[in-house]
Coordinates of C-alpha atoms in Angstrom, one line a residue:
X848 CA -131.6 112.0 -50.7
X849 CA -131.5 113.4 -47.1
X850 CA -133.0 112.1 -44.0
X851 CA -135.7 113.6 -41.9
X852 CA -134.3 113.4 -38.0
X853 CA -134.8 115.6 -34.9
X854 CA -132.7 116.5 -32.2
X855 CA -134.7 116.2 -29.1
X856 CA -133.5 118.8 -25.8
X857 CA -134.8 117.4 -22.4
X858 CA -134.8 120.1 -19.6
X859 CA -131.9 120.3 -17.5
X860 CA -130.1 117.0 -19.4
X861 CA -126.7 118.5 -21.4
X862 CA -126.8 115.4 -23.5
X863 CA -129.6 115.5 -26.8
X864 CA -131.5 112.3 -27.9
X865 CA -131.5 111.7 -31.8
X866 CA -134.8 110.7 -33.7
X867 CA -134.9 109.3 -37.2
X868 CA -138.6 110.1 -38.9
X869 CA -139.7 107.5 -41.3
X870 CA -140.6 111.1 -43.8
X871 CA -140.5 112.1 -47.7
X872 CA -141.4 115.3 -47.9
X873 CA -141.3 118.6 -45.0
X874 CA -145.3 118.0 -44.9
X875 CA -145.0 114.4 -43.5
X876 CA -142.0 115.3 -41.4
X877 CA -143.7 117.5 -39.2
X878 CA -147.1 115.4 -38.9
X879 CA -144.5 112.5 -37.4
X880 CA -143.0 115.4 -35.8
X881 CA -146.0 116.1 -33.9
X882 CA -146.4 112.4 -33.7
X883 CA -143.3 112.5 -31.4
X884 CA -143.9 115.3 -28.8
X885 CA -147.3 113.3 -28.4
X886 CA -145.4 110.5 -27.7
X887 CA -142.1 111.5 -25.9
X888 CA -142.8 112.8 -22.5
X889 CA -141.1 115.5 -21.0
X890 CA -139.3 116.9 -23.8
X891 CA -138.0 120.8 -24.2
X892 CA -137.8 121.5 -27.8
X893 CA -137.8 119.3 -30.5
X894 CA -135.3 120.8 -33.6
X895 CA -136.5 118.9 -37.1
X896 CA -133.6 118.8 -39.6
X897 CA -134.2 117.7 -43.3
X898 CA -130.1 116.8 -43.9
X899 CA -128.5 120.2 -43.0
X900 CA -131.1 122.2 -43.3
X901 CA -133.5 123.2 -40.5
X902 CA -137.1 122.5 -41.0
X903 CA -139.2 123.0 -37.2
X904 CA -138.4 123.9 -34.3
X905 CA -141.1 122.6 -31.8
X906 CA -141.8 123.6 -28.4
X907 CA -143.1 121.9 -25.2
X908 CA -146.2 124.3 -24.2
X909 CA -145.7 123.7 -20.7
X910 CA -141.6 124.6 -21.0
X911 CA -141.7 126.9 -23.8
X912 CA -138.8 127.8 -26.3
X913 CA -135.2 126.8 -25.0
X914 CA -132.5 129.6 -25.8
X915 CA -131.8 129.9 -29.9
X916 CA -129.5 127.8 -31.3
X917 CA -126.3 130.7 -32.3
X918 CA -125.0 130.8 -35.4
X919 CA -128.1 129.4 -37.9
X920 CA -130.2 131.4 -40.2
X921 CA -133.4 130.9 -38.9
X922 CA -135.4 133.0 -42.1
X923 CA -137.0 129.4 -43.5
X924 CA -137.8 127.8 -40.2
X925 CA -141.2 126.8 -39.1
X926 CA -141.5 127.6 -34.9
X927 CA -144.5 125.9 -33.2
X928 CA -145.7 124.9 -29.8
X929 CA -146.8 121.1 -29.5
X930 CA -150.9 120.7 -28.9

């Protein structure tokens, strides 16, 4: 079974933060996913991964989308903007 984790991007910081979600299903990822922007001040984007495979990508609303990650098919993914 894979985990649920994000890769959080802060502004201006080269280094990325990495989350664990406590998740079982894509659903219930991206409510804790939302959960965490709420919660974690100042982030960029917030990239939701389900194992390999890329789930959300989540956007500060007062930063908007960072530039694309190269090299990842994008087809499946959810974008958002946090509330």
């Amino acid at each position: 079974m894979d985990s649920y984790y994000c890769i959080v991007n802060l502004p201006g910081v080269p280094v990325r933060d990495i989350c664990v979600l406590g998740a079982s299903h894509d659903s219930a990822a991206n409510q804790a996913l939302a959960e965490l922007a709420r919660t974690w001040v100042g982030f960029e984007t917030l990239y939701l991964y389900c194992g390999e495979r890329l789930v959300t990508v989540l956007s500060n609303p007062a930063l908007g989308f960072a530039p694309p990650i190269p090299d990842l098919d994008l087809a499946d993914v959810r974008f958002a903007t946090a509330a």
